[in-house]
XYZ file of C-alpha atoms in Angstrom:
498
model
C 18.203 -26.615 1.070
C 20.599 -23.913 -0.135
C 20.051 -20.308 0.951
C 19.718 -19.377 -2.725
C 16.907 -21.917 -3.181
C 15.236 -20.596 -0.043
C 15.471 -17.040 -1.372
C 14.200 -18.095 -4.797
C 11.086 -19.892 -3.588
C 10.050 -18.059 -0.384
C 8.185 -14.768 -0.060
C 9.348 -11.944 2.219
C 6.983 -12.910 5.046
C 8.291 -16.473 5.001
C 11.917 -15.332 4.989
C 11.268 -12.990 7.922
C 9.736 -15.844 9.885
C 12.785 -18.012 9.242
C 15.012 -15.132 10.328
C 13.109 -14.725 13.570
C 13.375 -18.457 14.272
C 17.128 -18.298 13.784
C 17.036 -20.707 10.830
C 18.735 -18.204 8.527
C 20.689 -15.012 9.156
C 20.341 -11.616 7.568
C 23.875 -11.797 6.220
C 23.190 -15.188 4.627
C 20.110 -13.808 2.865
C 21.944 -10.686 1.747
C 24.898 -12.673 0.424
C 22.522 -15.034 -1.383
C 20.717 -12.104 -3.022
C 24.037 -10.591 -4.121
C 25.324 -13.901 -5.474
C 22.088 -14.571 -7.366
C 22.093 -11.024 -8.718
C 25.615 -11.484 -10.069
C 24.698 -14.835 -11.600
C 21.386 -13.799 -13.143
C 21.505 -10.108 -14.015
C 23.518 -10.685 -17.187
C 20.423 -12.389 -18.609
C 17.775 -9.882 -17.515
C 19.707 -6.575 -17.224
C 17.656 -5.169 -14.339
C 20.232 -3.693 -11.928
C 21.543 -0.111 -11.947
C 23.449 0.739 -8.735
C 24.923 -2.064 -6.637
C 24.675 -1.371 -2.895
C 26.441 -4.544 -1.841
C 28.858 -3.171 0.760
C 26.189 -1.072 2.459
C 23.780 -4.024 2.369
C 26.260 -6.340 4.052
C 26.989 -3.710 6.690
C 23.271 -3.261 7.420
C 22.736 -7.012 7.486
C 25.268 -7.315 10.276
C 23.438 -4.792 12.468
C 19.743 -5.060 11.519
C 17.192 -4.857 14.344
C 16.086 -8.476 14.616
C 12.661 -7.599 16.031
C 11.693 -5.563 12.938
C 8.829 -7.146 10.932
C 11.000 -7.854 7.869
C 14.357 -7.953 9.613
C 17.121 -8.877 7.194
C 14.954 -9.367 4.101
C 16.618 -8.007 0.919
C 14.748 -5.465 -1.191
C 15.422 -3.525 -4.410
C 14.683 0.182 -4.905
C 13.536 1.578 -8.247
C 15.903 4.063 -9.900
C 13.261 6.792 -10.192
C 11.564 9.403 -7.981
C 12.985 8.091 -4.707
C 16.194 8.865 -2.840
C 18.822 6.832 -1.020
C 21.470 8.993 0.646
C 24.703 8.943 -1.360
C 23.300 6.757 -4.161
C 22.982 8.139 -7.699
C 19.476 8.272 -9.164
C 19.753 8.040 -12.953
C 16.044 7.853 -13.905
C 17.052 5.708 -16.890
C 18.603 8.729 -18.608
C 21.849 10.218 -19.887
C 20.947 13.387 -17.950
C 23.507 13.724 -15.117
C 22.288 11.690 -12.122
C 21.006 13.178 -8.884
C 22.945 12.121 -5.781
C 20.846 12.967 -2.709
C 22.144 13.609 0.779
C 19.000 12.181 2.357
C 16.654 9.209 2.262
C 13.104 9.476 1.014
C 10.433 8.906 3.648
C 9.547 5.639 1.960
C 13.143 4.371 2.033
C 13.312 5.162 5.751
C 10.077 3.257 6.310
C 11.389 0.267 4.374
C 14.605 0.166 6.417
C 12.752 0.711 9.710
C 10.693 -2.352 8.798
C 13.982 -4.274 8.509
C 14.349 -4.432 4.732
C 17.889 -4.180 3.367
C 18.295 -2.399 0.003
C 20.708 -4.438 -2.122
C 20.580 -2.558 -5.458
C 18.502 -0.165 -7.542
C 16.558 -1.305 -10.585
C 16.113 -0.199 -14.181
C 13.376 2.007 -15.560
C 12.688 3.587 -18.968
C 13.822 7.189 -19.241
C 11.954 9.135 -16.538
C 9.361 6.374 -16.417
C 7.332 7.602 -19.377
C 7.146 4.280 -21.261
C 5.376 1.080 -20.248
C 8.336 -1.070 -21.300
C 11.722 -0.941 -19.576
C 14.077 -0.170 -22.420
C 16.409 2.838 -22.431
C 19.403 4.073 -24.378
C 21.230 4.596 -21.075
C 20.855 1.084 -19.630
C 19.551 -1.067 -22.469
C 16.749 -3.636 -22.489
C 15.455 -5.263 -19.309
C 14.235 -8.769 -20.059
C 11.491 -11.016 -18.718
C 12.690 -13.951 -16.555
C 9.885 -16.105 -17.948
C 11.328 -15.660 -21.443
C 14.248 -13.292 -21.942
C 13.198 -12.485 -25.509
C 10.151 -10.685 -24.091
C 9.506 -7.442 -22.201
C 9.024 -6.971 -18.476
C 6.639 -4.051 -18.904
C 7.336 -0.671 -17.374
C 8.168 1.542 -15.853
C 8.923 -0.688 -12.842
C 10.196 -3.399 -15.177
C 13.535 -3.794 -13.430
C 11.774 -4.185 -10.095
C 9.464 -6.865 -11.487
C 12.315 -8.700 -13.208
C 14.443 -9.087 -10.058
C 11.455 -10.350 -8.056
C 10.320 -12.759 -10.773
C 13.912 -14.000 -11.142
C 14.060 -14.830 -7.433
C 16.862 -12.385 -6.631
C 14.809 -10.520 -4.014
C 11.280 -11.357 -2.805
C 9.944 -7.780 -3.053
C 10.937 -4.547 -4.774
C 9.914 -0.923 -4.522
C 7.890 0.317 -7.501
C 5.918 3.378 -8.584
C 2.882 3.893 -10.808
C 1.825 6.990 -12.762
C 0.046 5.228 -15.621
C 0.235 1.520 -14.785
C 3.913 1.244 -13.871
C 3.404 -1.108 -10.908
C 0.572 -3.118 -12.418
C 1.789 -3.636 -16.004
C 5.154 -5.182 -14.971
C 3.284 -7.327 -12.438
C 0.961 -8.542 -15.202
C 3.954 -9.361 -17.423
C 5.922 -11.211 -14.726
C 3.344 -13.157 -12.725
C 3.491 -10.895 -9.667
C 1.169 -9.060 -7.295
C 1.246 -5.276 -7.676
C -0.922 -2.886 -5.658
C -1.247 0.720 -6.772
C -2.589 2.263 -3.570
C -5.173 5.001 -3.243
C -3.997 8.526 -3.927
C -2.283 9.875 -0.809
C -1.793 6.473 0.814
C 2.021 6.407 0.525
C 4.059 9.629 0.975
C 6.373 10.850 -1.788
C 8.207 13.222 0.555
C 10.641 14.899 0.799
C 11.290 14.521 -2.941
C 7.795 15.696 -3.894
C 4.319 16.400 -2.579
C 2.716 14.710 -5.561
C 3.641 13.566 -9.055
C 1.884 14.284 -12.351
C -0.891 16.226 -10.578
C -1.560 13.366 -8.194
C -1.458 10.508 -10.714
C 1.744 8.930 -9.295
C 1.745 6.517 -6.359
C 4.461 4.302 -4.892
C 4.456 0.876 -3.294
C 5.944 -2.457 -4.367
C 5.826 -5.533 -6.578
C 5.704 -8.804 -4.635
C 5.397 -12.541 -5.042
C 2.482 -12.855 -2.641
C -0.633 -10.979 -1.593
C 0.358 -11.195 2.068
C 3.694 -9.469 1.371
C 1.987 -6.615 -0.480
C -0.535 -6.143 2.319
C 2.002 -6.303 5.156
C 4.288 -3.834 3.394
C 1.448 -1.365 2.875
C 0.677 -1.563 6.605
C 4.251 -0.497 7.329
C 4.512 2.493 4.971
C 1.160 4.268 5.350
C 1.657 6.128 8.640
C 0.767 9.836 8.725
C 3.380 12.091 7.163
C 3.260 15.657 8.512
C 4.595 17.244 5.308
C 2.363 15.389 2.853
C -0.425 17.679 1.573
C -3.124 15.018 1.803
C -3.619 11.393 2.808
C -5.996 8.563 2.005
C -8.522 7.713 4.697
C -7.217 5.471 7.463
C -7.998 1.762 7.000
C -10.514 0.075 9.300
C -7.904 -2.499 10.301
C -4.636 -3.920 9.025
C -4.207 -4.780 5.380
C -2.409 -7.973 6.402
C -5.493 -9.122 8.332
C -7.697 -8.238 5.366
C -5.602 -10.488 3.108
C -6.387 -13.464 5.382
C -10.162 -13.047 5.353
C -12.415 -15.354 3.373
C -15.438 -13.084 3.035
C -18.046 -14.090 0.446
C -20.630 -12.159 -1.502
C -18.617 -9.294 -2.959
C -20.248 -7.580 -5.919
C -17.727 -7.462 -8.769
C -18.095 -5.703 -12.101
C -16.205 -6.830 -15.191
C -15.172 -4.301 -17.833
C -13.555 -5.924 -20.885
C -13.748 -3.296 -23.638
C -10.761 -1.399 -24.928
C -11.396 2.281 -24.119
C -9.249 3.086 -27.158
C -11.095 0.611 -29.413
C -7.799 -1.149 -30.120
C -7.205 -4.861 -30.641
C -7.227 -7.159 -27.604
C -5.736 -10.662 -27.788
C -7.700 -13.859 -27.065
C -5.163 -14.635 -24.311
C -6.099 -11.435 -22.491
C -9.766 -12.378 -22.583
C -8.839 -15.873 -21.371
C -7.054 -14.289 -18.408
C -10.199 -12.278 -17.662
C -12.293 -15.450 -17.843
C -9.939 -17.150 -15.382
C -10.348 -14.246 -12.966
C -14.128 -14.371 -13.228
C -14.127 -18.138 -12.628
C -11.933 -17.772 -9.540
C -14.097 -14.967 -8.142
C -17.248 -17.003 -8.565
C -15.574 -20.022 -6.983
C -14.748 -17.793 -4.008
C -18.458 -17.051 -3.638
C -18.721 -13.615 -5.214
C -21.317 -12.100 -7.545
C -19.903 -11.118 -10.929
C -21.639 -8.851 -13.475
C -20.467 -7.553 -16.846
C -20.561 -3.731 -16.985
C -20.065 -0.898 -19.479
C -18.254 2.363 -18.764
C -19.174 4.642 -21.691
C -17.293 7.620 -20.222
C -14.006 5.830 -20.970
C -12.992 7.091 -24.392
C -10.232 8.771 -26.348
C -10.965 12.184 -24.848
C -9.853 10.859 -21.462
C -6.536 9.675 -22.865
C -5.944 12.897 -24.812
C -6.361 14.936 -21.632
C -4.173 12.495 -19.702
C -1.464 12.970 -22.336
C -1.653 16.756 -21.942
C -1.219 16.546 -18.168
C 1.676 14.090 -18.448
C 3.313 16.209 -21.152
C 3.034 19.471 -19.216
C 4.179 17.768 -15.985
C 7.165 16.248 -17.758
C 8.104 19.571 -19.337
C 8.056 21.085 -15.863
C 10.212 18.271 -14.529
C 12.786 18.899 -17.253
C 12.868 22.569 -16.294
C 13.637 21.515 -12.720
C 16.337 19.155 -13.972
C 17.860 22.016 -15.952
C 17.973 24.113 -12.784
C 19.643 21.244 -10.913
C 22.241 20.647 -13.631
C 22.840 24.299 -14.468
C 22.096 23.788 -18.180
C 19.344 22.549 -20.456
C 18.881 18.768 -20.456
C 16.439 18.298 -23.330
C 19.277 17.591 -25.785
C 20.353 14.634 -23.628
C 16.942 12.960 -23.730
C 15.923 10.092 -25.981
C 13.938 11.167 -29.012
C 10.450 10.155 -27.715
C 10.952 11.796 -24.309
C 12.406 14.891 -25.950
C 9.277 15.174 -28.103
C 7.114 14.750 -24.995
C 8.994 17.563 -23.223
C 8.576 19.890 -26.209
C 4.906 18.993 -26.504
C 4.429 19.793 -22.828
C 6.012 23.204 -23.288
C 3.342 24.009 -25.875
C 0.456 23.251 -23.516
C -0.666 26.537 -21.991
C -1.491 26.851 -18.319
C -5.139 27.331 -19.179
C -5.200 24.302 -21.468
C -3.575 22.095 -18.832
C -5.994 23.314 -16.171
C -9.001 22.653 -18.411
C -7.695 19.143 -19.218
C -7.272 18.419 -15.516
C -10.778 19.636 -14.725
C -12.228 17.425 -17.461
C -10.306 14.444 -16.076
C -11.611 15.170 -12.600
C -15.182 15.421 -13.895
C -14.837 12.060 -15.659
C -13.307 10.605 -12.498
C -16.362 11.603 -10.499
C -18.577 10.000 -13.136
C -16.576 6.747 -13.029
C -16.651 6.656 -9.241
C -20.398 7.312 -9.057
C -21.037 4.586 -11.619
C -18.925 1.939 -9.850
C -19.192 2.891 -6.168
C -21.849 0.231 -5.495
C -19.338 -2.440 -6.541
C -16.696 -3.906 -4.246
C -14.266 -4.275 -7.158
C -14.079 -3.945 -10.924
C -12.021 -6.388 -12.987
C -10.249 -4.923 -16.014
C -7.425 -6.158 -18.233
C -3.947 -4.708 -17.828
C -2.138 -5.821 -20.964
C -3.914 -6.238 -24.296
C -1.468 -8.920 -25.443
C 0.919 -11.388 -23.827
C 4.302 -9.779 -23.028
C 5.614 -8.736 -26.436
C 9.105 -9.320 -27.761
C 11.792 -6.868 -26.727
C 11.876 -3.863 -29.044
C 8.325 -4.414 -30.308
C 7.159 -1.091 -28.870
C 9.706 0.863 -30.922
C 8.173 2.830 -33.820
C 8.777 1.502 -37.322
C 7.926 2.533 -40.853
C 5.791 5.647 -41.158
C 5.640 6.072 -37.373
C 9.432 6.175 -37.146
C 9.731 8.604 -40.061
C 7.097 10.847 -38.500
C 8.772 10.749 -35.087
C 12.165 11.669 -36.530
C 10.660 14.512 -38.543
C 8.798 15.893 -35.531
C 12.043 15.812 -33.538
C 14.449 17.208 -36.126
C 12.114 19.932 -37.362
C 10.869 20.727 -33.836
C 7.287 20.150 -34.963
C 5.953 19.006 -31.587
C 3.157 21.545 -32.020
C 1.649 19.071 -34.501
C 0.698 16.949 -31.487
C -1.818 19.651 -30.574
C -3.705 18.496 -33.668
C -5.990 15.767 -32.373
C -5.240 13.275 -35.153
C -1.502 13.445 -34.413
C -2.085 13.136 -30.671
C -4.366 10.132 -31.158
C -1.699 8.486 -33.286
C 0.883 9.010 -30.544
C -1.514 7.609 -27.934
C -2.112 4.482 -30.023
C 1.614 4.056 -30.568
C 2.311 4.417 -26.842
C -0.593 2.406 -25.430
C -1.460 -0.346 -27.925
C 0.064 -2.874 -25.516
C -1.867 -1.640 -22.472
C -5.087 0.384 -22.645
C -6.587 0.392 -19.146
C -4.307 1.197 -16.186
C -4.193 4.997 -16.569
C -7.872 5.042 -15.570
C -7.092 4.378 -11.897
C -4.226 6.886 -11.879
C -6.727 9.495 -12.988
C -9.425 8.530 -10.471
C -7.035 7.900 -7.572
C -8.562 4.478 -6.887
C -6.536 1.576 -5.531
C -5.986 -1.193 -8.048
C -4.181 -4.496 -7.637
C -2.584 -6.602 -10.372
C -3.256 -10.303 -9.958
C -1.522 -13.192 -11.755
C -4.234 -15.427 -13.202
C -3.004 -16.964 -16.460
C -0.038 -18.419 -18.334
C -0.123 -18.650 -22.117
C 0.739 -21.780 -24.063
C 4.145 -20.175 -24.668
C 4.728 -19.885 -20.916
C 4.203 -16.127 -20.536
C 2.161 -14.699 -17.643
C -0.847 -12.438 -18.074
C -2.273 -10.665 -15.055
C -5.478 -8.674 -14.688
C -6.399 -5.889 -12.287
C -9.086 -5.394 -9.666
C -9.899 -1.743 -8.965
C -11.624 -0.738 -5.735
C -13.229 2.170 -3.951
C -10.964 5.052 -2.980
C -9.361 4.281 0.370
C -10.521 0.655 0.384
C -7.432 -1.463 -0.265
C -8.726 -3.884 2.401
C -11.492 -5.309 0.210
C -9.054 -5.712 -2.678
C -6.579 -7.590 -0.462
C -9.331 -9.909 0.779
C -10.390 -10.664 -2.785
C -6.777 -11.026 -3.941
C -5.936 -13.442 -1.134
C -8.855 -15.648 -2.087
C -7.974 -15.636 -5.773
C -4.326 -16.416 -5.035
C -5.387 -19.433 -2.988
C -7.794 -20.716 -5.647
C -5.390 -20.210 -8.544
C -2.422 -21.902 -6.886
C -0.273 -19.186 -8.416
C 1.890 -18.769 -5.308
C 3.821 -21.937 -6.184
C 4.744 -20.802 -9.721
C 8.192 -19.411 -10.473
C 9.916 -18.145 -13.598
C 12.162 -20.873 -15.092
C 15.322 -18.734 -15.132
C 18.406 -20.139 -13.342
C 16.437 -22.436 -11.045
C 18.685 -23.120 -8.021
C 19.863 -26.689 -7.513
């Protein structure tokens, strides 16, 4: 079997085992990832910075006793630092070139992973599709006419295309889980505080942002989380320590979990039959695994929650653009794409008191959600309301486009403080995906699970949300569902190696 075929079909754990047996070398895997990237990226457009020379150098000297010694990985081009490598954040704003590694990058490399390239993201990660004026459209390896989701869409694309088995990803409103759902991957958003963001930040978007990875297998996701969750002395808070290893939890075959199923759109927007079919598949698999499944309602999930979320994201983004202006020595708002520019201006109009009140309301609703669901081991929810849409489908058209241009040109962002305008923007931004921001607000762990393929051959994943600090139960459930579904053997049909 060719090394490319091995890379294409094997998860990171399997590749590490082959490395440790001497059946493949780190340099062979790295070269195969580079060759497949060069062959495939022209079709999916997922790579930003190529780290090929550094990757080959590291492959020649990797510590062979590291858990993932010699396994190639991709790093998302947003909110994480690799010394000497430009971070573009999907924008025309001048890139940041750090002199240091982020804590998470150091933990990846200590585990033996070799960064081969960085991956695309929408501008500053504020859209749930990976399309930017700076780098163009990132395309889905299952069908290149369709989206990969966002903001970790580049990460998901390179894993689904078989270029690397795992990729770093981050999630402030679904950005790990939505691309996983669109690309047939596993994507865990850990509990708040589980993975450090240092030294780049203490927290992101008032604690909404978490980092981890998109993977082909549950066991890879679990093993990676084991390796990156150690105490960080400069992080302001941390999730509670797990009872055991996440990798061990993924192997368990415990029965009798109590699982709630929430199907409604909290925005009362349309949901496709395919999404409900994916939910039905998840319920069937959970029952086959021996779990108790009950339909539930969560009446506290409504438009008020999303309006307050939008205010916090807007004010946080406005603050981030102020920091970027300080870094660059000049204002950067004029270099932003129109939608992100409007978001920055909207955020500037949110007063400190208004932002604080919105955050307190979100926290109060979070406590209500957690009290209502804490007796459950997991809650199933959709991730995407429709199968992965065609590229460009999230762009505004007609009256929405006219309104957006007018708001930008006339600097009328203050109109978004009128609830009807804000609701319209929320619908325009989230009609494809209504649910994932809920767990960013609550701080719960939530894992995206591949469970369905449409008649057109497009994946649809769902999510299982758990108790705060309890990724172990989710990994046990996910491992069982992966085994029952047989999903681990599926691969995107793009450039299948001979």
